[in-house]
CSV table of C-alpha atoms in Angstrom, one decimal:
chain,number,residue,atom,x,y,z
S,1,MET,CA,0.0,0.0,0.0
S,2,MET,CA,2.9,2.3,0.9
S,3,GLU,CA,4.7,1.6,-2.4
S,4,LYS,CA,1.5,2.3,-4.4
S,5,SER,CA,1.1,5.7,-2.6
S,6,GLU,CA,4.8,6.6,-3.3
S,7,LYS,CA,4.3,5.7,-7.0
S,8,VAL,CA,1.2,7.9,-7.2
S,9,GLU,CA,3.1,10.9,-5.6
S,10,GLU,CA,6.0,10.3,-8.0
S,11,LEU,CA,3.6,10.3,-10.9
S,12,ILE,CA,2.0,13.5,-9.7
S,13,SER,CA,5.4,15.2,-9.2
S,14,SER,CA,6.5,14.1,-12.7
S,15,GLU,CA,3.2,15.4,-14.3
S,16,HIS,CA,3.7,18.7,-12.3
S,17,ILE,CA,7.3,19.1,-13.7
S,18,LYS,CA,6.0,18.5,-17.2
S,19,GLU,CA,3.3,21.1,-16.7
S,20,MET,CA,5.8,23.6,-15.3
S,21,ARG,CA,8.0,23.0,-18.4
S,22,LYS,CA,5.0,23.8,-20.6
S,23,LEU,CA,4.8,27.2,-18.7
S,24,SER,CA,8.4,28.1,-19.6
S,25,TYR,CA,8.8,29.8,-22.9
S,26,ASP,CA,12.2,29.9,-24.5
S,27,CYS,CA,13.4,32.3,-27.2
S,28,ASP,CA,14.9,30.2,-30.0
S,29,ILE,CA,17.3,33.0,-31.0
S,30,CYS,CA,18.9,34.1,-27.7
S,31,LYS,CA,17.6,31.3,-25.4
S,32,LYS,CA,16.1,33.8,-22.9
S,33,VAL,CA,13.3,32.2,-20.8
S,34,PHE,CA,9.9,33.7,-20.1
S,35,SER,CA,7.1,32.5,-17.8
S,36,LEU,CA,4.4,34.0,-20.0
S,37,LYS,CA,3.9,33.4,-23.7
S,38,CYS,CA,2.8,37.0,-24.3
S,39,ASN,CA,6.2,38.1,-22.9
S,40,LEU,CA,8.0,35.8,-25.3
S,41,ILE,CA,6.0,37.2,-28.2
S,42,SER,CA,6.9,40.8,-27.2
S,43,HIS,CA,10.6,39.8,-26.7
S,44,ARG,CA,10.9,38.3,-30.2
S,45,ARG,CA,10.1,41.7,-31.7
S,46,VAL,CA,13.5,42.8,-30.3
S,47,HIS,CA,15.1,40.5,-32.9
S,48,THR,CA,12.7,41.1,-35.7
S,49,GLY,CA,12.4,44.8,-35.3
S,50,LYS,CA,8.6,44.6,-35.7
S,51,LYS,CA,6.6,47.4,-34.1
S,52,PRO,CA,2.9,46.6,-34.6
S,53,TYR,CA,1.5,49.3,-32.2
S,54,GLN,CA,1.4,52.7,-33.9
S,55,CYS,CA,0.3,56.0,-32.3
S,56,GLU,CA,-2.5,57.6,-34.4
S,57,ILE,CA,-1.6,61.1,-33.1
S,58,CYS,CA,2.2,61.3,-33.8
S,59,GLY,CA,2.8,58.1,-35.8
S,60,LYS,CA,5.4,56.7,-33.4
S,61,SER,CA,5.6,52.9,-33.4
S,62,PHE,CA,6.2,50.4,-30.5
S,63,SER,CA,7.0,46.7,-30.2
S,64,ASP,CA,5.3,46.4,-26.8
S,65,GLN,CA,1.6,47.2,-26.0
S,66,SER,CA,2.3,48.5,-22.5
S,67,ALA,CA,4.9,51.0,-23.9
S,68,PHE,CA,2.3,52.1,-26.5
S,69,VAL,CA,-0.3,52.7,-23.8
S,70,SER,CA,2.2,54.7,-21.7
S,71,HIS,CA,3.2,56.8,-24.7
S,72,LYS,CA,-0.4,57.7,-25.4
S,73,ARG,CA,-0.6,59.4,-22.0
S,74,PHE,CA,2.0,62.0,-23.2
S,75,HIS,CA,-0.7,63.2,-25.6
S,76,THR,CA,-3.7,62.9,-23.3
S,77,GLY,CA,-1.8,64.2,-20.2
S,78,GLU,CA,-3.2,61.3,-18.2
S,79,LYS,CA,-1.2,60.4,-15.1
S,80,PRO,CA,-3.0,57.7,-13.2
S,81,TYR,CA,-0.2,56.8,-10.8
S,82,HIS,CA,0.0,59.0,-7.7
S,83,CYS,CA,2.7,59.2,-5.0
S,84,ASP,CA,1.2,58.8,-1.6
S,85,VAL,CA,4.1,60.7,0.0
S,86,CYS,CA,4.2,64.0,-2.0
S,87,GLY,CA,1.1,63.6,-4.3
S,88,LYS,CA,3.1,63.8,-7.5
S,89,SER,CA,1.5,62.0,-10.5
S,90,PHE,CA,3.1,59.8,-13.2
S,91,SER,CA,2.0,58.3,-16.5
S,92,CYS,CA,3.5,54.9,-16.0
S,93,SER,CA,4.0,52.5,-13.0
S,94,SER,CA,7.8,52.2,-13.5
S,95,ALA,CA,8.2,56.0,-13.2
S,96,ILE,CA,6.4,56.1,-9.8
S,97,ALA,CA,8.5,53.2,-8.6
S,98,ARG,CA,11.7,55.1,-9.5
S,99,HIS,CA,10.2,58.3,-7.9
S,100,LYS,CA,9.4,56.6,-4.6
S,101,ARG,CA,13.1,55.9,-4.2
S,102,THR,CA,13.8,59.6,-3.9
S,103,HIS,CA,11.7,59.5,-0.7
S,104,THR,CA,13.1,56.3,0.7
S,105,GLY,CA,16.7,56.9,-0.5
S,106,GLU,CA,16.8,53.3,-1.8
S,107,LYS,CA,19.5,52.7,-4.4
S,108,PRO,CA,19.4,48.9,-5.2
S,109,TYR,CA,21.5,49.0,-8.4
S,110,HIS,CA,25.3,49.0,-7.8
S,111,CYS,CA,28.2,49.5,-10.1
S,112,ASP,CA,30.6,46.6,-9.8
S,113,ILE,CA,33.5,48.8,-11.0
S,114,CYS,CA,33.4,51.8,-8.7
S,115,GLY,CA,30.7,50.9,-6.2
S,116,SER,CA,28.3,53.8,-7.1
S,117,SER,CA,24.7,53.1,-6.4
S,118,PHE,CA,21.6,54.1,-8.4
S,119,SER,CA,17.8,54.1,-7.9
S,120,SER,CA,17.1,52.6,-11.3
S,121,ASN,CA,18.7,50.0,-13.5
S,122,SER,CA,18.7,52.4,-16.5
S,123,ASP,CA,20.8,54.9,-14.6
S,124,LEU,CA,23.3,52.1,-13.8
S,125,VAL,CA,23.5,51.1,-17.5
S,126,LYS,CA,24.2,54.8,-18.4
S,127,HIS,CA,26.7,55.2,-15.6
S,128,LYS,CA,28.7,52.1,-16.7
S,129,ARG,CA,29.4,53.8,-20.1
S,130,ILE,CA,31.6,56.3,-18.2
S,131,HIS,CA,34.0,53.4,-17.4
S,132,THR,CA,33.7,51.6,-20.8
S,133,GLY,CA,33.7,54.8,-22.9
S,134,GLU,CA,30.8,53.2,-24.9
S,135,LYS,CA,28.9,55.6,-27.1
S,136,PRO,CA,26.4,53.6,-29.0
S,137,TYR,CA,24.3,56.4,-30.4
S,138,ARG,CA,25.7,58.0,-33.6
S,139,CYS,CA,24.6,61.1,-35.5
S,140,ASP,CA,24.0,60.2,-39.1
S,141,ILE,CA,24.6,63.8,-40.2
S,142,CYS,CA,28.0,64.7,-38.6
S,143,GLY,CA,29.1,61.3,-37.2
S,144,SER,CA,29.3,62.5,-33.5
S,145,SER,CA,28.7,59.7,-31.0
S,146,PHE,CA,26.9,59.8,-27.7
S,147,SER,CA,26.5,57.5,-24.6
S,148,GLN,CA,22.8,58.4,-24.1
S,149,SER,CA,20.0,58.4,-26.7
S,150,TYR,CA,18.5,61.6,-25.5
S,151,HIS,CA,21.9,63.3,-26.0
S,152,LEU,CA,21.7,62.3,-29.7
S,153,THR,CA,18.1,63.5,-30.0
S,154,THR,CA,19.1,66.9,-28.5
S,155,HIS,CA,22.3,67.1,-30.6
S,156,LYS,CA,20.2,66.6,-33.8
S,157,HIS,CA,18.3,69.8,-33.0
S,158,ILE,CA,21.7,71.7,-33.6
S,159,HIS,CA,21.5,70.6,-37.2
S,160,THR,CA,17.7,71.2,-37.6
S,161,GLY,CA,17.5,74.3,-35.4
S,162,GLU,CA,14.4,72.8,-33.9
S,163,LYS,CA,13.2,74.0,-30.5
S,164,PRO,CA,9.9,72.2,-30.0
S,165,TYR,CA,9.5,72.9,-26.3
S,166,HIS,CA,8.0,76.2,-25.3
S,167,CYS,CA,7.6,78.0,-21.9
S,168,ASP,CA,3.9,78.8,-21.4
S,169,ILE,CA,4.9,81.8,-19.2
S,170,CYS,CA,7.3,83.8,-21.3
S,171,GLY,CA,7.2,81.9,-24.7
S,172,LYS,CA,10.9,81.0,-24.8
S,173,SER,CA,11.7,77.9,-26.8
S,174,PHE,CA,14.0,75.0,-26.0
S,175,SER,CA,15.4,72.0,-27.8
S,176,ARG,CA,14.8,69.7,-24.8
S,177,ASN,CA,11.7,69.3,-22.6
S,178,HIS,CA,14.0,69.0,-19.6
S,179,ASP,CA,15.3,72.5,-20.3
S,180,VAL,CA,11.8,73.9,-20.2
S,181,THR,CA,11.2,72.3,-16.8
S,182,ILE,CA,14.5,73.8,-15.5
S,183,HIS,CA,13.7,77.2,-17.1
S,184,LYS,CA,10.4,77.5,-15.4
S,185,HIS,CA,12.1,77.4,-12.0
S,186,ILE,CA,13.4,80.9,-12.9
S,187,HIS,CA,9.8,82.1,-12.9
S,188,THR,CA,8.7,80.1,-9.8
S,189,GLY,CA,12.0,80.4,-7.9
S,190,ASP,CA,11.6,76.7,-7.1
S,191,LYS,CA,14.8,74.9,-6.0
S,192,PRO,CA,13.6,71.4,-5.0
S,193,TYR,CA,17.0,69.7,-4.8
S,194,HIS,CA,18.9,70.2,-1.5
S,195,CYS,CA,22.4,69.3,-0.5
S,196,ASP,CA,22.2,67.2,2.7
S,197,ILE,CA,25.8,68.3,3.7
S,198,CYS,CA,25.7,72.1,3.4
S,199,GLY,CA,22.0,72.8,2.7
S,200,LYS,CA,22.5,74.5,-0.6
S,201,SER,CA,19.5,74.3,-3.0
S,202,PHE,CA,19.3,73.7,-6.7
S,203,SER,CA,16.6,73.9,-9.4
S,204,GLU,CA,17.6,70.5,-10.9
S,205,SER,CA,19.2,67.3,-9.8
S,206,CYS,CA,22.3,67.3,-12.1
S,207,PRO,CA,23.9,70.5,-10.5
S,208,LEU,CA,23.2,69.0,-7.1
S,209,ASN,CA,25.1,65.8,-8.0
S,210,ASN,CA,28.0,67.9,-9.4
S,211,HIS,CA,28.0,70.1,-6.3
S,212,LYS,CA,28.2,67.1,-4.0
S,213,ARG,CA,31.5,66.2,-5.5
S,214,ILE,CA,32.9,69.5,-4.0
S,215,HIS,CA,32.3,67.8,-0.6
S,216,THR,CA,33.5,64.3,-1.6
S,217,GLY,CA,36.3,65.4,-3.8
S,218,GLU,CA,35.2,62.7,-6.4
S,219,LYS,CA,36.5,63.2,-9.9
S,220,PRO,CA,35.3,60.3,-11.9
S,221,TYR,CA,36.0,61.6,-15.4
S,222,HIS,CA,39.6,61.1,-16.6
S,223,CYS,CA,41.4,62.4,-19.6
S,224,GLU,CA,43.1,59.4,-21.3
S,225,ILE,CA,45.7,61.8,-23.0
S,226,CYS,CA,47.2,63.6,-19.9
S,227,GLY,CA,45.5,61.8,-17.0
S,228,LYS,CA,43.8,64.9,-15.6
S,229,SER,CA,40.6,64.2,-13.7
S,230,PHE,CA,37.3,66.1,-13.5
S,231,SER,CA,34.2,66.1,-11.4
S,232,GLN,CA,31.9,66.7,-14.4
S,233,ASN,CA,31.8,65.0,-17.8
S,234,SER,CA,31.2,68.4,-19.5
S,235,ALA,CA,34.4,69.7,-18.0
S,236,LEU,CA,36.3,66.7,-19.4
S,237,THR,CA,34.8,67.3,-22.9
S,238,ARG,CA,35.9,70.9,-22.8
S,239,HIS,CA,39.3,69.9,-21.6
S,240,LYS,CA,39.9,67.4,-24.4
S,241,ARG,CA,39.5,70.3,-26.9
S,242,ILE,CA,42.8,71.7,-25.5
S,243,HIS,CA,44.5,68.6,-26.9
S,244,THR,CA,42.5,68.4,-30.2
S,245,GLY,CA,42.3,72.2,-30.8
S,246,GLU,CA,38.6,71.7,-31.6
S,247,LYS,CA,36.4,74.9,-31.5
S,248,PRO,CA,33.0,73.9,-32.6
S,249,TYR,CA,31.1,77.0,-31.5
S,250,HIS,CA,31.2,79.9,-34.0
S,251,CYS,CA,30.1,83.5,-33.6
S,252,ASP,CA,27.8,84.4,-36.5
S,253,ILE,CA,28.7,88.0,-36.3
S,254,CYS,CA,32.5,88.1,-36.4
S,255,GLY,CA,33.4,84.4,-37.1
S,256,SER,CA,35.4,83.8,-33.9
S,257,SER,CA,35.4,80.2,-32.7
S,258,PHE,CA,35.3,78.8,-29.2
S,259,SER,CA,35.8,75.4,-27.5
S,260,ALA,CA,32.7,75.9,-25.2
S,261,SER,CA,29.2,77.2,-25.8
S,262,SER,CA,29.4,79.3,-22.6
S,263,ASP,CA,32.5,81.1,-24.0
S,264,LEU,CA,30.6,81.9,-27.2
S,265,MET,CA,27.7,83.2,-25.2
S,266,LYS,CA,30.0,85.5,-23.2
S,267,HIS,CA,31.8,86.6,-26.4
S,268,LYS,CA,28.5,87.6,-28.1
S,269,ARG,CA,27.9,90.2,-25.3
S,270,ILE,CA,30.9,92.1,-26.7
S,271,HIS,CA,28.8,92.7,-29.9
S,272,THR,CA,25.4,93.2,-28.2
S,273,GLY,CA,26.8,95.3,-25.3
S,274,GLU,CA,24.6,93.3,-22.9
S,275,LYS,CA,25.6,93.5,-19.2
S,276,PRO,CA,23.0,91.5,-17.3
S,277,TYR,CA,24.9,91.5,-13.9
S,278,HIS,CA,24.5,94.6,-11.8
S,279,CYS,CA,26.3,95.7,-8.6
S,280,ASP,CA,23.6,96.7,-6.0
S,281,ILE,CA,26.2,98.9,-4.2
S,282,CYS,CA,27.4,101.3,-7.0
S,283,GLY,CA,25.2,100.3,-9.9
S,284,SER,CA,28.0,99.1,-12.2
S,285,SER,CA,27.0,96.5,-14.8
S,286,PHE,CA,29.0,93.5,-16.1
S,287,SER,CA,28.7,91.1,-19.0
S,288,GLN,CA,30.0,88.1,-16.9
S,289,SER,CA,28.8,87.0,-13.4
S,290,TYR,CA,32.4,86.4,-12.2
S,291,CYS,CA,33.3,90.0,-13.1
S,292,LEU,CA,30.5,91.2,-10.8
S,293,THR,CA,31.8,88.8,-8.0
S,294,THR,CA,35.3,90.2,-8.4
S,295,HIS,CA,34.1,93.8,-8.6
S,296,ILE,CA,32.2,93.5,-5.3
S,297,ARG,CA,35.5,92.7,-3.6
S,298,ILE,CA,36.6,96.3,-4.5
S,299,HIS,CA,33.8,97.5,-2.1
S,300,THR,CA,34.4,94.8,0.6
S,301,GLY,CA,38.2,94.7,0.2
S,302,GLU,CA,38.1,90.9,0.3
S,303,LYS,CA,41.2,89.2,-1.1
S,304,PRO,CA,40.6,85.5,-0.5
S,305,TYR,CA,43.5,84.1,-2.6
S,306,ARG,CA,46.8,84.1,-0.8
S,307,CYS,CA,50.3,83.3,-2.2
S,308,ASP,CA,51.9,80.6,0.0
S,309,ILE,CA,55.4,81.8,-1.0
S,310,CYS,CA,55.3,85.6,-0.3
S,311,GLY,CA,52.0,86.0,1.4
S,312,LYS,CA,50.5,88.5,-1.1
S,313,SER,CA,46.8,88.3,-1.4
S,314,PHE,CA,44.5,88.7,-4.4
S,315,SER,CA,40.8,89.2,-5.1
S,316,ARG,CA,40.8,86.7,-8.0
S,317,ASN,CA,42.2,83.1,-8.1
S,318,HIS,CA,43.4,83.8,-11.7
S,319,HIS,CA,45.6,86.6,-10.5
S,320,LEU,CA,47.1,84.4,-7.9
S,321,THR,CA,47.9,81.8,-10.5
S,322,ILE,CA,49.6,84.4,-12.7
S,323,HIS,CA,51.5,85.9,-9.7
S,324,LYS,CA,52.9,82.5,-8.7
S,325,ARG,CA,54.6,82.3,-12.1
S,326,PHE,CA,56.8,85.2,-11.1
S,327,HIS,CA,58.2,83.0,-8.3
S,328,THR,CA,58.5,79.9,-10.5
S,329,ASP,CA,59.5,81.8,-13.7
S,330,GLU,CA,57.0,79.6,-15.5
S,331,LYS,CA,56.0,80.8,-19.0
S,332,PRO,CA,53.6,78.2,-20.5
S,333,PHE,CA,52.4,80.3,-23.4
S,334,HIS,CA,54.6,80.1,-26.5
S,335,CYS,CA,54.5,82.1,-29.8
S,336,ASP,CA,54.6,79.6,-32.7
S,337,ILE,CA,56.1,82.3,-34.9
S,338,CYS,CA,59.1,83.5,-33.0
S,339,GLY,CA,59.2,81.2,-30.0
S,340,LYS,CA,58.9,83.9,-27.4
S,341,SER,CA,57.3,82.7,-24.1
S,342,PHE,CA,54.8,84.4,-21.8
S,343,SER,CA,53.4,83.8,-18.3
S,344,VAL,CA,49.9,85.0,-19.3
S,345,SER,CA,47.8,83.9,-22.4
S,346,SER,CA,46.6,87.5,-22.9
S,347,LEU,CA,50.2,88.7,-23.3
S,348,LEU,CA,50.8,86.0,-26.0
S,349,THR,CA,47.6,87.2,-27.8
S,350,ARG,CA,48.8,90.8,-27.7
S,351,HIS,CA,52.3,89.8,-28.8
S,352,LYS,CA,51.0,87.9,-31.9
S,353,HIS,CA,49.4,91.1,-33.1
S,354,ILE,CA,52.9,92.4,-33.6
S,355,HIS,CA,53.5,89.7,-36.2
S,356,THR,CA,50.0,90.0,-37.8
S,357,GLY,CA,49.7,93.8,-37.5
S,358,GLU,CA,46.1,93.2,-36.3
S,359,THR,CA,44.4,96.0,-34.3
S,360,PRO,CA,40.9,94.5,-33.7
S,361,TYR,CA,39.8,97.0,-30.9
S,362,HIS,CA,38.4,100.2,-32.2
S,363,CYS,CA,37.5,103.4,-30.4
S,364,GLU,CA,34.0,104.4,-31.6
S,365,ILE,CA,34.7,108.1,-30.7
S,366,CYS,CA,37.8,108.8,-32.7
S,367,GLY,CA,38.3,105.6,-34.7
S,368,LYS,CA,41.8,104.8,-33.3
S,369,SER,CA,42.6,101.1,-33.3
S,370,PHE,CA,44.5,99.0,-30.7
S,371,SER,CA,46.0,95.5,-30.7
S,372,ASP,CA,44.5,94.6,-27.3
S,373,ARG,CA,41.4,95.5,-25.3
S,374,PHE,CA,43.3,97.0,-22.4
S,375,GLY,CA,44.9,99.6,-24.7
S,376,LEU,CA,41.4,100.6,-25.9
S,377,VAL,CA,40.0,100.9,-22.3
S,378,THR,CA,43.0,103.0,-21.3
S,379,HIS,CA,42.6,105.2,-24.4
S,380,LYS,CA,38.9,105.9,-23.9
S,381,ARG,CA,39.8,107.6,-20.6
S,382,LEU,CA,41.3,110.4,-22.7
S,383,HIS,CA,37.8,111.1,-24.0
S,384,THR,CA,35.9,110.5,-20.8
S,385,LYS,CA,38.6,112.1,-18.5
S,386,LYS,CA,38.0,109.3,-16.1
S,387,LYS,CA,40.8,108.7,-13.6
S,388,PRO,CA,39.9,105.6,-11.5
S,389,TYR,CA,43.3,105.2,-9.8
S,390,HIS,CA,43.7,107.2,-6.6
S,391,CYS,CA,46.8,107.8,-4.5
S,392,ASP,CA,45.8,107.0,-0.8
S,393,VAL,CA,48.6,109.4,0.4
S,394,CYS,CA,47.9,112.7,-1.5
S,395,GLY,CA,44.6,111.9,-3.2
S,396,LYS,CA,45.9,112.5,-6.7
S,397,THR,CA,44.1,110.6,-9.5
S,398,PHE,CA,45.4,108.8,-12.6
S,399,SER,CA,43.9,107.3,-15.7
S,400,LYS,CA,46.4,104.4,-15.7
S,401,SER,CA,47.4,102.0,-12.9
S,402,SER,CA,51.1,102.3,-14.1
S,403,GLN,CA,51.0,106.1,-13.6
S,404,LEU,CA,49.8,105.6,-10.0
S,405,ILE,CA,52.6,103.0,-9.4
S,406,ASN,CA,55.2,105.5,-10.7
S,407,HIS,CA,53.7,108.3,-8.6
S,408,LYS,CA,53.9,106.2,-5.5
S,409,CYS,CA,57.5,105.4,-6.2
S,410,ILE,CA,58.4,109.1,-6.5
S,411,ASN,CA,56.6,109.8,-3.2
S,412,THR,CA,57.9,106.8,-1.2
S,413,VAL,CA,60.8,104.8,-2.6
S,414,LEU,CA,62.8,107.7,-3.9
S,415,LYS,CA,62.3,110.1,-1.0
S,416,LEU,CA,65.1,108.8,1.1
S,417,HIS,CA,66.1,112.1,2.8
S,418,HIS,CA,64.0,113.0,5.8
S,419,CYS,CA,63.8,116.2,7.8
S,420,ASP,CA,64.5,115.3,11.5
S,421,ILE,CA,62.5,118.4,12.6
S,422,CYS,CA,59.2,118.2,10.8
S,423,GLY,CA,59.5,114.7,9.1
S,424,LYS,CA,59.1,115.9,5.5
S,425,SER,CA,60.9,113.8,2.9
S,426,PHE,CA,62.8,114.6,-0.2
S,427,SER,CA,64.2,112.7,-3.1
S,428,ARG,CA,67.4,114.7,-3.1
S,429,ASN,CA,69.8,115.7,-0.3
S,430,HIS,CA,70.3,119.3,-1.5
S,431,ASN,CA,66.5,119.8,-1.4
S,432,LEU,CA,66.5,118.7,2.3
S,433,THR,CA,69.4,121.1,3.0
S,434,ARG,CA,67.5,124.0,1.4
S,435,HIS,CA,64.3,123.0,3.3
S,436,LYS,CA,66.1,123.0,6.7
S,437,ARG,CA,66.9,126.7,6.3
S,438,ILE,CA,63.1,127.4,6.9
S,439,HIS,CA,63.6,126.0,10.5
S,440,THR,CA,67.0,127.6,11.2
S,441,GLY,CA,66.3,130.9,9.4
């Protein structure tokens, strides 16, 4: 009786295994296994490229019905999935699952190379391309390659000039929907992303991630040519152009080329005269934000950058870098025509005009031309009578800083002969002798 019972159980178990095997569906191309036949059918379209679901509004096609249904919600605006923590709504279930991790802090996907964690598998896949250097998305117009598909989509708008996303408040257009979202924070003042270390707030997540690297010191982007590391991928891209000499951004007014779009934007203000940054102390305006920051230090007297060799302090880090070259005698900028070297790039640019005879800076009052901008600025003071350099001893003013320096030398360094009665100083001994007769009669 016992043997018969065991045989029945064995038969049932065997039948169960056969039934379970029937419930496993294998892809005959890549051998991937699915528990549902419908999932296998959808998967096979990856290999065939078949996309039977087409949107009747925009014409976009999909291989998976669920992706098709989610897509339709972009047109209808339907967002049936709601976050029970903050109330935010989403058009698909996977989006709300990712969103909820912002509240819980859960990051279940880990990079096996550097250990970084991510809240979604797609973010991990994208991150790994930093290590592999993989750029699978290629522009069929210019051949540029990208690690993310949305970067390629955005890049193509450069060729087409298309800006399909519009701000409903001010009407400004953008090539990316994400940029509209960020832009709207200007109107609302909203900065929903906060640094949990210092409390600083940001209008988008990307600057927050970049900011956090200031605290951690992380620099995950490395130049394979010189080995220099960067905290941002965009900084690495700009840096690489130093090696390649690439300047893809061109001014449509004068034809000047730049290695970064931000440099082109700043340059264009020379032509437009735009100065959007204003000092609330004296009202002076500036074309660059860093110029305003530096200018404010004139009012505050702040000089946060200090030379560790001689102790001299500066209001700008750039000035400290240049100053240190006087100690090291470093001259990294070389003229490719005569071989002369310079400690500052602007001096090299000015020097090259000697060879070319170029004088690109013109005075709009008298028409006189100059080889460098500094010469033009100094010249204009002849017309305006402006003398911004003041002697703190006698109050005399000068139009050039060099004139003030010379003046101070005359009044301090060269006046070595002092009257021991009244303390007055003289540059020559016979002037001191003549002066003392006032006291002696």
